[in-house]
Coordinates of C-alpha atoms and ligand atoms in Angstrom, one line a residue:
M1 CA -90.2 -0.3 52.9
K2 CA -88.1 2.6 51.7
K3 CA -88.9 4.1 48.4
T4 CA -86.4 4.3 45.6
T5 CA -84.7 7.6 45.2
K6 CA -84.8 7.3 41.5
N7 CA -87.2 9.9 40.0
K8 CA -89.8 8.4 37.7
T9 CA -90.8 10.2 34.6
V10 CA -94.5 10.2 33.6
E11 CA -95.1 11.1 30.0
F12 CA -96.8 14.5 29.5
D13 CA -99.7 12.9 27.6
Q14 CA -100.3 10.3 30.3
V15 CA -100.2 12.9 33.1
M16 CA -102.7 15.1 31.2
D17 CA -104.9 12.1 30.6
N18 CA -104.8 11.0 34.2
A19 CA -105.0 14.3 35.9
I20 CA -106.9 16.6 33.7
S21 CA -108.7 15.3 30.6
R22 CA -110.5 12.2 31.8
R23 CA -113.0 13.8 34.1
R24 CA -113.9 10.8 36.1
F25 CA -116.4 11.5 38.7
L26 CA -116.8 8.5 40.9
R27 CA -119.5 7.7 43.2
D28 CA -120.1 4.5 45.2
G29 CA -116.8 3.3 43.7
A30 CA -118.2 3.3 40.2
I31 CA -117.9 5.8 37.3
I32 CA -121.2 7.5 36.9
F33 CA -120.1 9.6 34.0
G34 CA -116.9 10.1 32.2
A35 CA -117.3 12.2 29.1
S36 CA -113.8 13.4 28.2
N37 CA -114.8 17.0 28.0
F38 CA -117.1 17.0 31.0
V39 CA -117.6 20.1 33.1
M40 CA -114.5 22.1 33.4
S41 CA -115.6 24.5 30.7
T42 CA -119.2 23.5 30.2
G43 CA -122.3 24.7 32.0
I44 CA -125.2 22.6 33.1
A45 CA -126.9 23.1 29.7
A46 CA -124.3 20.8 28.1
L47 CA -124.9 17.9 30.5
T48 CA -127.0 14.9 29.7
S49 CA -130.1 14.5 31.8
K50 CA -128.4 11.9 34.0
Q51 CA -125.5 14.3 34.6
A52 CA -127.8 17.2 35.3
I53 CA -129.6 15.2 38.0
A54 CA -126.2 14.4 39.6
H55 CA -125.3 18.1 39.3
L56 CA -128.5 19.4 41.0
D57 CA -128.5 16.6 43.6
S58 CA -125.1 17.9 44.9
Q59 CA -126.0 21.6 45.2
P60 CA -124.3 23.8 42.7
L61 CA -122.9 27.2 43.8
L62 CA -125.6 29.7 44.4
L63 CA -123.7 32.9 45.0
E64 CA -123.7 35.1 42.0
F65 CA -121.3 38.0 41.4
T66 CA -119.3 39.5 38.7
E67 CA -115.7 38.3 38.7
I68 CA -113.2 41.1 39.5
A69 CA -110.0 41.8 37.6
T70 CA -106.7 41.3 39.4
N71 CA -104.8 44.3 40.7
T72 CA -101.7 45.4 42.8
L73 CA -103.5 48.0 44.9
D74 CA -102.9 48.4 48.6
T75 CA -106.4 47.7 49.6
V76 CA -109.1 45.0 49.6
T77 CA -111.1 44.8 46.4
V78 CA -114.5 43.0 46.2
P79 CA -117.1 42.7 43.5
K80 CA -119.7 45.3 42.8
G81 CA -122.6 45.0 45.2
F82 CA -120.3 43.9 48.1
G83 CA -118.5 45.9 50.7
W84 CA -115.8 45.4 53.4
Y85 CA -114.5 46.9 56.6
T86 CA -111.8 46.1 59.1
V87 CA -113.0 44.2 62.2
M88 CA -109.7 44.1 64.1
S89 CA -106.0 44.4 63.5
W90 CA -102.8 43.3 65.2
G91 CA -102.4 45.3 68.5
D92 CA -106.1 46.2 69.0
P93 CA -106.8 45.9 72.7
L94 CA -109.2 43.2 73.9
W95 CA -109.5 44.7 77.4
S96 CA -110.1 48.3 78.4
E97 CA -106.9 48.2 80.4
G98 CA -105.0 48.0 77.1
K99 CA -104.0 51.0 75.1
N100 CA -105.0 51.7 71.5
F101 CA -102.3 50.6 69.1
D102 CA -99.3 52.9 69.2
Y103 CA -97.9 53.3 65.7
H104 CA -94.7 54.9 67.0
T105 CA -93.6 52.0 69.2
A106 CA -95.9 49.2 67.9
G107 CA -96.5 48.5 71.6
D108 CA -94.6 46.6 74.2
A109 CA -94.9 43.3 76.1
K110 CA -97.6 44.6 78.4
S111 CA -99.8 46.2 75.7
Q112 CA -99.4 43.1 73.4
A113 CA -100.5 40.8 76.2
L114 CA -103.8 42.7 76.2
S115 CA -104.2 42.9 72.5
F116 CA -104.9 40.9 69.3
G117 CA -101.9 39.0 68.1
D118 CA -100.1 39.3 64.8
N119 CA -100.5 37.5 61.5
N120 CA -104.0 36.2 62.0
D121 CA -104.6 32.9 60.1
G122 CA -107.3 30.2 60.6
M123 CA -110.4 31.2 62.5
D124 CA -113.9 30.1 63.4
I125 CA -117.1 31.4 64.9
F126 CA -118.8 30.1 68.1
T127 CA -122.0 31.3 69.6
R128 CA -123.8 31.2 72.9
D129 CA -126.9 33.1 74.0
G130 CA -126.8 35.1 70.8
R131 CA -123.2 36.2 71.4
T132 CA -120.6 35.9 68.6
I133 CA -117.2 34.6 69.7
L134 CA -114.4 34.5 67.2
A135 CA -111.4 32.2 67.8
V136 CA -108.4 33.3 65.6
N137 CA -104.9 31.9 65.2
N138 CA -102.0 34.3 65.3
E139 CA -99.4 32.4 63.4
Y140 CA -96.1 34.3 63.7
V141 CA -94.9 37.9 63.8
N142 CA -93.6 40.3 61.2
N143 CA -90.3 41.4 62.7
L144 CA -90.2 44.4 60.3
S145 CA -93.4 45.8 61.7
M146 CA -93.3 44.4 65.3
Y147 CA -89.8 45.9 65.9
H148 CA -89.8 48.7 63.4
N149 CA -88.7 51.0 66.2
R150 CA -85.4 49.0 66.7
D151 CA -82.4 49.6 64.5
S152 CA -82.0 45.9 63.9
K153 CA -85.7 45.4 63.2
L154 CA -85.5 42.5 65.6
A155 CA -86.2 41.8 69.2
E156 CA -83.4 43.5 71.1
N157 CA -84.2 42.9 74.8
L158 CA -86.4 40.7 77.1
D159 CA -89.4 43.0 76.7
D160 CA -89.2 42.8 72.9
V161 CA -89.0 39.0 73.1
V162 CA -92.0 38.7 75.4
K163 CA -93.9 41.1 73.2
G164 CA -93.3 38.8 70.3
K165 CA -94.3 35.7 72.3
Q166 CA -97.5 37.5 73.3
A167 CA -98.3 38.1 69.6
H168 CA -98.3 34.4 68.9
G169 CA -101.0 31.8 69.7
V170 CA -104.8 32.0 69.6
S171 CA -107.0 35.1 70.3
I172 CA -110.5 34.5 71.4
V173 CA -112.6 37.6 71.0
E174 CA -116.3 38.4 71.4
L175 CA -117.7 40.5 68.6
E176 CA -120.8 42.6 68.5
K177 CA -122.5 44.6 65.8
K178 CA -122.4 48.4 66.3
N179 CA -123.5 50.7 63.6
N180 CA -123.9 47.7 61.4
Q181 CA -120.3 46.6 61.8
Y182 CA -118.8 43.9 63.9
T183 CA -116.4 45.2 66.5
I184 CA -114.5 43.9 69.6
V185 CA -116.4 43.6 72.8
K186 CA -113.7 44.8 75.3
D187 CA -113.6 43.0 78.6
S188 CA -116.0 40.2 77.5
L189 CA -115.8 37.2 79.8
Y190 CA -115.0 35.2 76.6
N191 CA -112.0 37.3 75.6
R192 CA -108.8 35.2 76.1
K193 CA -105.3 34.9 74.8
I194 CA -103.7 31.5 74.5
T195 CA -100.0 32.0 73.9
V196 CA -96.6 30.5 74.1
D197 CA -96.7 30.1 77.9
T198 CA -100.3 29.0 78.4
P199 CA -100.5 25.6 80.3
M200 CA -101.7 22.7 78.0
E201 CA -102.6 19.1 78.8
I202 CA -100.8 16.5 76.7
T203 CA -103.4 13.8 75.8
G204 CA -103.4 10.6 73.7
P205 CA -100.7 8.0 73.0
A206 CA -97.7 10.3 73.6
R207 CA -98.9 11.4 77.0
A208 CA -96.3 10.7 79.7
H209 CA -94.0 9.0 77.2
Q210 CA -90.3 9.3 77.9
L211 CA -89.8 11.5 74.9
M212 CA -92.4 14.0 76.3
K213 CA -90.7 14.5 79.7
T214 CA -88.7 17.6 80.4
K215 CA -86.9 19.1 83.4
Q216 CA -89.9 21.4 83.8
D217 CA -92.5 18.7 83.4
P218 CA -91.0 15.3 84.5
T219 CA -94.4 13.7 84.0
G220 CA -94.7 14.5 80.3
T221 CA -98.3 15.4 80.7
Q222 CA -98.4 19.2 80.8
S223 CA -96.6 21.5 78.3
L224 CA -96.6 25.2 78.0
G225 CA -98.1 27.0 75.1
T226 CA -98.8 26.8 71.4
W227 CA -97.1 28.7 68.6
N228 CA -97.1 29.0 64.8
N229 CA -100.8 28.3 64.7
C230 CA -101.7 28.1 61.1
G231 CA -105.0 26.6 59.9
N232 CA -107.8 25.4 62.1
G233 CA -110.7 23.1 62.5
K234 CA -114.0 22.9 64.3
T235 CA -115.5 19.8 65.9
P236 CA -119.2 18.8 65.7
W237 CA -119.2 19.1 69.5
G238 CA -118.3 22.8 69.4
T239 CA -114.5 23.0 70.1
Y240 CA -111.8 24.8 68.1
L241 CA -108.8 23.0 66.7
T242 CA -105.6 25.1 66.3
C243 CA -102.8 23.6 64.2
E244 CA -99.1 24.0 65.1
E245 CA -97.2 24.4 61.9
N246 CA -93.6 25.7 61.6
F247 CA -92.9 25.1 65.3
N248 CA -89.3 24.2 64.7
G249 CA -88.1 27.6 63.8
Y250 CA -88.2 28.9 67.4
F251 CA -85.6 26.5 68.9
S252 CA -81.9 27.1 68.9
S253 CA -78.9 25.5 70.6
S254 CA -76.5 27.3 72.9
D255 CA -74.0 24.5 72.0
K256 CA -73.1 25.0 68.4
N257 CA -71.5 21.6 68.3
L258 CA -74.6 19.7 69.4
T259 CA -75.2 16.7 67.2
L260 CA -78.6 16.9 65.6
S261 CA -80.6 13.7 65.6
K262 CA -82.3 12.4 62.5
E263 CA -85.6 13.3 64.1
F264 CA -84.4 16.9 64.6
K265 CA -83.2 17.0 61.0
R266 CA -86.5 15.6 59.7
Y267 CA -88.5 18.3 61.5
G268 CA -86.1 21.1 60.6
I269 CA -84.8 21.7 64.2
K270 CA -81.4 23.3 63.8
H271 CA -78.7 25.2 65.9
E272 CA -80.2 28.5 64.8
E273 CA -83.8 29.7 64.8
S274 CA -85.5 30.6 61.5
K275 CA -86.6 34.1 62.1
Q276 CA -84.3 35.4 64.9
Y277 CA -87.0 35.7 67.5
S278 CA -84.4 35.1 70.3
W279 CA -86.7 33.0 72.4
G280 CA -83.9 30.6 73.3
K281 CA -81.7 33.4 74.5
Y282 CA -84.2 34.4 77.2
D283 CA -86.1 31.2 77.8
E284 CA -84.1 28.0 78.1
R285 CA -87.2 25.9 77.1
F286 CA -86.2 26.9 73.5
D287 CA -82.6 25.9 73.9
I288 CA -82.3 22.3 72.6
A289 CA -78.8 21.9 74.2
L290 CA -80.5 22.3 77.6
N291 CA -84.0 20.9 76.8
P292 CA -83.7 18.3 74.0
T293 CA -87.2 16.9 74.5
E294 CA -89.1 20.2 74.5
P295 CA -89.5 20.2 70.7
N296 CA -91.4 16.9 71.0
R297 CA -94.2 18.8 72.8
V298 CA -95.2 20.9 69.9
G299 CA -96.3 20.2 66.3
Y300 CA -99.7 18.9 67.3
V301 CA -103.4 19.8 66.9
V302 CA -104.6 21.5 70.0
E303 CA -108.3 21.4 71.1
I304 CA -109.7 24.5 72.8
D305 CA -113.1 25.2 74.2
P306 CA -113.7 28.9 73.3
L307 CA -116.9 29.0 75.3
N308 CA -115.2 27.9 78.5
P309 CA -112.4 30.4 79.2
K310 CA -111.2 28.3 82.1
A311 CA -110.7 25.1 80.2
T312 CA -107.2 23.9 79.7
P313 CA -106.3 23.4 76.0
K314 CA -105.6 19.8 75.1
K315 CA -102.7 18.7 72.8
R316 CA -104.2 15.9 70.7
T317 CA -101.1 13.7 70.1
A318 CA -103.2 11.0 68.5
L319 CA -103.5 13.3 65.4
G320 CA -99.7 13.1 64.9
R321 CA -96.8 15.5 65.0
F322 CA -95.8 17.3 61.9
K323 CA -96.2 20.8 60.4
H324 CA -99.9 20.8 60.7
E325 CA -101.8 23.0 58.3
N326 CA -105.5 22.6 59.3
A327 CA -107.7 19.9 60.6
E328 CA -110.8 19.1 58.6
V329 CA -113.3 17.1 60.7
V330 CA -116.0 14.9 59.3
I331 CA -118.4 12.4 60.8
A332 CA -118.2 9.2 58.8
K333 CA -121.3 7.2 58.0
S334 CA -120.0 4.7 60.5
G335 CA -120.1 7.4 63.2
H336 CA -116.3 7.5 63.6
I337 CA -114.7 10.9 63.5
V338 CA -112.3 11.4 60.6
V339 CA -109.9 14.3 60.6
Y340 CA -108.0 15.1 57.4
L341 CA -104.6 16.6 58.0
G342 CA -101.9 18.1 55.7
D343 CA -98.2 18.4 56.5
D344 CA -97.0 21.6 54.8
E345 CA -93.5 20.9 53.7
R346 CA -92.0 20.0 50.3
G347 CA -92.3 16.3 49.8
E348 CA -94.2 15.5 53.0
Y349 CA -97.5 13.7 53.3
L350 CA -101.2 13.9 53.6
Y351 CA -102.8 12.1 56.6
K352 CA -106.1 11.1 58.1
F353 CA -107.0 10.2 61.6
V354 CA -109.9 7.9 62.4
S355 CA -111.3 7.9 66.0
T356 CA -111.6 4.7 67.9
G357 CA -114.9 5.9 69.5
K358 CA -118.0 7.0 67.6
Y359 CA -119.8 10.3 67.6
S360 CA -123.0 10.5 69.6
K361 CA -125.4 13.3 69.0
Y362 CA -126.5 13.6 72.6
G363 CA -123.5 11.9 74.3
D364 CA -120.1 13.1 75.5
N365 CA -117.8 13.5 72.6
S366 CA -115.2 15.5 74.3
D367 CA -112.4 13.0 74.1
L368 CA -113.0 11.4 70.7
L369 CA -109.7 12.9 69.5
E370 CA -107.8 11.2 72.3
D371 CA -107.5 7.8 70.7
G372 CA -107.6 6.5 67.1
N373 CA -105.5 5.5 64.1
L374 CA -103.4 7.5 61.7
F375 CA -103.2 6.8 58.0
V376 CA -101.1 8.3 55.2
A377 CA -102.2 8.8 51.6
K378 CA -100.9 6.9 48.6
F379 CA -102.1 8.3 45.2
N380 CA -101.8 5.9 42.3
D381 CA -101.4 7.2 38.8
N382 CA -104.6 5.5 37.7
N383 CA -106.8 7.8 39.8
T384 CA -107.2 5.4 42.7
G385 CA -105.6 5.6 46.1
E386 CA -105.3 4.1 49.5
W387 CA -104.8 5.2 53.1
L388 CA -101.9 3.3 54.5
A389 CA -102.2 2.6 58.3
L390 CA -99.4 3.7 60.5
T391 CA -99.3 1.0 63.1
P392 CA -96.5 -0.7 65.2
K393 CA -96.6 -3.5 62.7
S394 CA -96.3 -1.3 59.6
T395 CA -93.7 1.0 61.0
G396 CA -91.8 -0.9 63.7
M397 CA -92.5 2.0 66.0
S398 CA -94.6 2.1 69.2
K399 CA -97.9 3.9 69.0
A400 CA -96.5 6.8 71.1
E401 CA -93.4 7.0 68.8
I402 CA -95.7 7.1 65.7
C403 CA -97.6 10.1 67.2
I404 CA -94.3 11.9 68.1
H405 CA -92.2 11.2 65.0
T406 CA -95.1 10.8 62.6
R407 CA -93.0 11.8 59.6
L408 CA -90.5 9.0 60.2
A409 CA -93.4 6.6 60.6
A410 CA -94.9 7.7 57.3
S411 CA -91.6 7.2 55.5
K412 CA -91.7 3.5 56.4
V413 CA -94.8 2.8 54.3
D414 CA -95.3 3.3 50.6
A415 CA -97.0 6.7 50.7
T416 CA -96.9 9.5 48.2
T417 CA -94.7 12.5 48.8
M418 CA -96.8 15.6 48.1
D419 CA -96.4 19.2 46.8
R420 CA -96.9 20.8 50.2
P421 CA -100.4 19.8 51.4
E422 CA -102.0 23.0 52.8
W423 CA -105.7 23.2 53.8
V424 CA -108.1 20.3 53.4
A425 CA -111.8 21.0 53.0
A426 CA -114.7 18.5 52.8
N427 CA -117.6 19.1 50.6
P428 CA -120.7 19.4 52.8
N429 CA -122.9 18.0 50.1
K430 CA -121.2 14.8 49.3
P431 CA -118.3 12.6 50.4
E432 CA -115.6 14.4 48.6
V433 CA -112.5 16.1 50.0
Y434 CA -110.2 18.7 48.6
C435 CA -106.6 19.6 49.4
A436 CA -104.5 22.6 48.2
L437 CA -101.0 21.4 47.1
T438 CA -99.5 24.9 47.1
N439 CA -96.3 24.5 45.2
N440 CA -93.0 22.6 45.4
K441 CA -89.8 23.9 44.0
N442 CA -88.1 20.6 44.9
R443 CA -90.5 18.2 43.0
A444 CA -88.3 15.9 41.0
I445 CA -85.3 18.0 42.0
K446 CA -84.5 16.5 45.4
P447 CA -86.0 14.2 48.0
N448 CA -87.7 15.4 51.3
K449 CA -85.7 15.8 54.5
G450 CA -86.1 12.1 55.2
G451 CA -84.6 11.1 51.9
D452 CA -87.9 10.0 50.3
A453 CA -88.0 10.5 46.6
T454 CA -90.3 13.1 45.0
P455 CA -90.8 11.8 41.5
I456 CA -93.2 13.4 39.1
N457 CA -96.5 11.5 39.2
A458 CA -100.1 12.0 38.3
V459 CA -101.1 13.9 41.4
N460 CA -97.9 16.0 41.5
P461 CA -97.3 16.2 37.8
R462 CA -94.8 19.1 37.4
M463 CA -91.1 19.3 38.1
A464 CA -90.2 22.3 40.4
N465 CA -93.9 23.0 40.7
K466 CA -94.4 26.8 40.8
Y467 CA -98.1 27.2 40.7
G468 CA -99.7 24.4 42.7
Q469 CA -102.8 22.2 42.2
I470 CA -106.0 21.3 44.0
V471 CA -106.6 17.6 44.4
R472 CA -109.9 16.0 45.5
W473 CA -110.7 12.5 46.5
M474 CA -113.9 10.5 46.9
P475 CA -113.8 7.8 49.6
K476 CA -115.0 4.4 48.4
N477 CA -118.6 3.5 49.4
R478 CA -119.0 7.2 50.4
E479 CA -117.5 6.2 53.6
H480 CA -114.7 8.3 55.0
T481 CA -113.2 5.5 57.1
D482 CA -112.7 3.3 53.9
I483 CA -109.1 2.8 53.0
H484 CA -109.8 3.1 49.3
F485 CA -110.5 6.2 47.3
S486 CA -110.6 7.6 43.8
W487 CA -109.2 11.0 43.0
N488 CA -108.7 13.7 40.3
L489 CA -107.3 17.2 40.1
F490 CA -110.0 19.9 40.5
A491 CA -107.5 22.5 39.2
L492 CA -104.0 22.4 37.9
V493 CA -103.0 26.0 38.5
G494 CA -100.9 27.8 35.9
N495 CA -100.5 30.8 33.7
P496 CA -102.2 30.3 30.3
E497 CA -101.0 33.7 29.1
V498 CA -97.3 33.1 29.7
H499 CA -97.3 29.3 28.9
K500 CA -99.2 27.8 26.0
N501 CA -100.6 24.3 25.9
N502 CA -98.3 22.7 28.4
L503 CA -98.6 21.7 32.1
K504 CA -97.6 25.2 33.2
S505 CA -100.6 26.7 31.4
G506 CA -102.9 24.9 33.8
S507 CA -106.2 23.0 33.5
K508 CA -109.1 24.4 31.4
N509 CA -110.7 26.1 34.4
I510 CA -107.7 28.4 34.8
T511 CA -108.0 31.3 32.4
K512 CA -106.5 34.7 31.8
H513 CA -109.4 36.1 33.8
N514 CA -109.0 34.1 37.0
M515 CA -105.2 33.4 37.2
F516 CA -103.6 32.9 40.5
N517 CA -100.8 30.9 42.1
S518 CA -100.2 28.9 45.2
P519 CA -103.6 27.9 46.5
D520 CA -103.4 27.5 50.2
G521 CA -106.7 28.2 52.2
L522 CA -109.7 26.1 51.3
S523 CA -113.1 26.3 52.9
F524 CA -116.6 25.2 51.8
D525 CA -119.5 27.5 52.5
S526 CA -122.9 26.2 53.5
K527 CA -124.1 26.2 49.9
G528 CA -121.2 24.0 48.7
G529 CA -119.1 26.7 47.2
L530 CA -115.3 26.1 47.5
W531 CA -113.4 29.2 48.6
I532 CA -109.8 29.3 47.5
Q533 CA -107.3 31.6 49.2
T534 CA -103.8 32.2 47.9
D535 CA -100.3 32.6 49.4
G536 CA -98.2 33.0 46.4
K537 CA -95.9 35.2 44.4
Y538 CA -97.2 38.7 44.1
S539 CA -94.5 40.1 41.7
N540 CA -97.1 40.2 38.9
K541 CA -94.1 39.5 36.6
G542 CA -92.7 36.7 34.5
D543 CA -94.4 33.4 35.3
F544 CA -96.7 35.3 37.6
A545 CA -97.6 38.1 35.2
G546 CA -101.3 38.9 35.3
M547 CA -101.9 37.3 38.7
G548 CA -101.5 40.5 40.9
N549 CA -101.8 40.4 44.7
N550 CA -102.8 37.4 46.7
Q551 CA -106.5 36.8 46.4
M552 CA -109.6 34.7 47.1
L553 CA -111.6 32.9 44.5
L554 CA -114.8 30.9 44.5
G555 CA -114.9 27.5 42.8
D556 CA -117.9 25.4 41.8
P557 CA -117.1 21.7 42.6
N558 CA -119.7 20.6 40.1
T559 CA -118.8 22.7 37.1
G560 CA -115.1 23.3 37.9
E561 CA -115.7 27.1 37.3
I562 CA -113.5 29.4 39.3
K563 CA -114.1 33.1 39.7
R564 CA -112.0 35.7 41.5
F565 CA -113.9 37.3 44.3
L566 CA -111.4 39.3 46.3
V567 CA -107.9 40.8 45.8
G568 CA -105.9 41.6 49.0
P569 CA -103.5 44.5 49.7
K570 CA -99.8 44.6 48.7
E571 CA -97.5 41.8 50.0
C572 CA -100.3 40.0 52.0
E573 CA -101.5 36.5 52.1
I574 CA -105.2 35.8 52.3
T575 CA -105.9 33.1 54.9
G576 CA -108.6 32.3 57.3
L577 CA -112.3 32.3 56.5
T578 CA -115.5 31.9 58.5
W579 CA -119.1 33.2 58.5
S580 CA -121.4 34.9 61.0
V581 CA -124.3 32.7 62.1
D582 CA -126.8 34.5 59.8
K583 CA -124.3 34.1 56.9
K584 CA -124.6 37.8 56.1
T585 CA -121.0 38.4 57.0
M586 CA -117.9 36.6 55.8
F587 CA -114.8 37.1 57.9
V588 CA -111.5 37.0 55.9
G589 CA -107.9 37.1 57.1
I590 CA -105.4 39.5 55.6
Q591 CA -102.1 38.2 56.8
H592 CA -98.7 40.0 56.7
P593 CA -99.7 43.0 54.4
G594 CA -96.4 44.7 53.5
E595 CA -94.3 41.9 54.7
K596 CA -91.4 43.6 52.8
G597 CA -92.4 47.0 54.0
N598 CA -94.5 48.1 51.0
S599 CA -98.0 48.6 52.5
S600 CA -99.9 50.7 55.0
F601 CA -102.9 48.4 55.2
P602 CA -105.4 48.9 56.7
G603 CA -104.0 52.4 56.5
N604 CA -106.2 54.4 58.7
H605 CA -103.7 55.9 61.1
G606 CA -100.1 55.5 60.1
H607 CA -97.8 53.6 57.9
I608 CA -97.0 50.4 59.7
P609 CA -99.0 47.6 58.0
R610 CA -101.1 45.5 60.3
S611 CA -102.5 42.0 59.8
S612 CA -106.3 42.2 60.1
V613 CA -109.6 40.4 60.0
V614 CA -111.9 42.0 57.6
A615 CA -115.7 41.6 57.1
I616 CA -117.3 41.2 53.7
Y617 CA -121.0 41.9 53.3
R618 CA -123.6 42.2 50.5
K619 CA -124.9 45.7 50.1
D620 CA -128.4 44.4 49.5
G621 CA -128.2 42.7 53.0
G622 CA -128.3 39.2 51.6
T623 CA -126.4 36.2 52.6
I624 CA -122.9 35.4 51.4
G625 CA -122.1 31.7 51.3
Ligands
FEO701 FE1 -99.2 28.5 57.7 FE2 -98.8 26.2 55.4 O1 -99.4 27.8 56.0
CA702 CA1 -101.3 28.3 54.8
CA703 CA1 -98.7 28.8 52.2
CA704 CA1 -99.0 32.2 56.4

């Protein structure tokens, strides 16, 4: 059924009560403790013995550091006792045939094909025979840096366009420690670039469907490439999941009078591209007037085997098509694989996939993501929720259509429109899952692109939400396949210095010492610490005064405490996080430093800023997460 477009108002007190004050921590579907002032601002000493046992039982944060102040410097800042260095930056060659980055030209199509891509995002570590292999997404390109040698600061010819395409996708890079620092192993047999033209196999319910067939691939089973790869996931069987997010912005139409279908409109496919990459001008695959089904072949989660450079990446259509942020994989008690998935757009939805098959520790799990069921989340104002199944019966669409036009399927059930679901992270210590709802200027202002209302409610409690919030849910019966859950807000992000005692000042665990906005990346470390990365406003003024540059913080899921650990350089976003096998090095992504031209990070040779992977270590040689 279609939701009403009338925005519902939830009283301030009720929202605060539901979302913030009543700290209901649910387990096994029952409230185990519910003191009104529990945890956000209290330490373990304030807990009753029963609460303390629950606290210890679920592994509190173990990492200790002194919180750092915010800043607007053009560097990476970490706490006392920690150090950092740059592991690799956009344009660094992965093969000895490639040239070192040329700051004057920023390279060309050939040099970029042999080098690390731009705008690194989600990443993960894989190992074999003691080797360290990093798989990293290269989400998009910064035209200002990529084409700084062109008057237009845009791609001006075919070589420029191919250079941009080669800077997108996934880079797989072997790293080794030299002089105590991780660095690229040039010419490693594992080094690989998966880009916009790499052959992919289409798997799952949409494989060979009419909507997947193109002139180039009349079978609808083999597509080319992946792009706008945002967050990631890792499977228990050792593969990498890369998530296609704003895939729409690369298509354009040579026919400016082409009628845009409701499906194109819902996914933001227009006559013009979003960032003037000019792909459609030189490659007719990206011209929707000539190839109207090509956009149906992107917007998926792609499974890659980083340890088998010859393996063809697989588009997993069973996980749905939308602006995928990341893919958080858990093994449910039942043995089914559950993948939690956010669709990062204002007023879109939060999903989960449940595999048909079950995980087997010693069996072949390689195609578990080929078949399963999709669900979309409904958050009730009373802190309960349900996963609504997207089936032919509930949507009136075929299974293939549900997987291709997932957003339209989700609009047919009574799900909750969200404030831009970004990364999802599952607590390794208990069945509890977190999602960063980054911000939503349209909340209670206008509906999503499908016309679904975006009223204020307990999980999205602020009109024109500027700051974002982090929601967490606990599946009923501690079982990730259960359709029922309970939820609460881990943090309602705000500015307690600019706003006093209202929803914009944020929850109690947001203070003048740890202020930030727009939580985006979320990852748990092996000790159960929740790392929060931001992609927000860095003006440090007005509503954002005191927040400084984008940053990374560590949250304690048990106490609610949040401490600032890292501040990034100017005009960057912090995104992507993984650890070396010995947990002594934490790899962090610095994306688009100087996106408006005001940075020279990492600043070692010239003044073009370059997205980079940096390594963080403890000076005492200890582990870090
Ligand atoms: Fe690529 Fe939603 O961040
Ligand atoms: Ca993101
Ligand atoms: Ca973001
Ligand atoms: Ca980004």
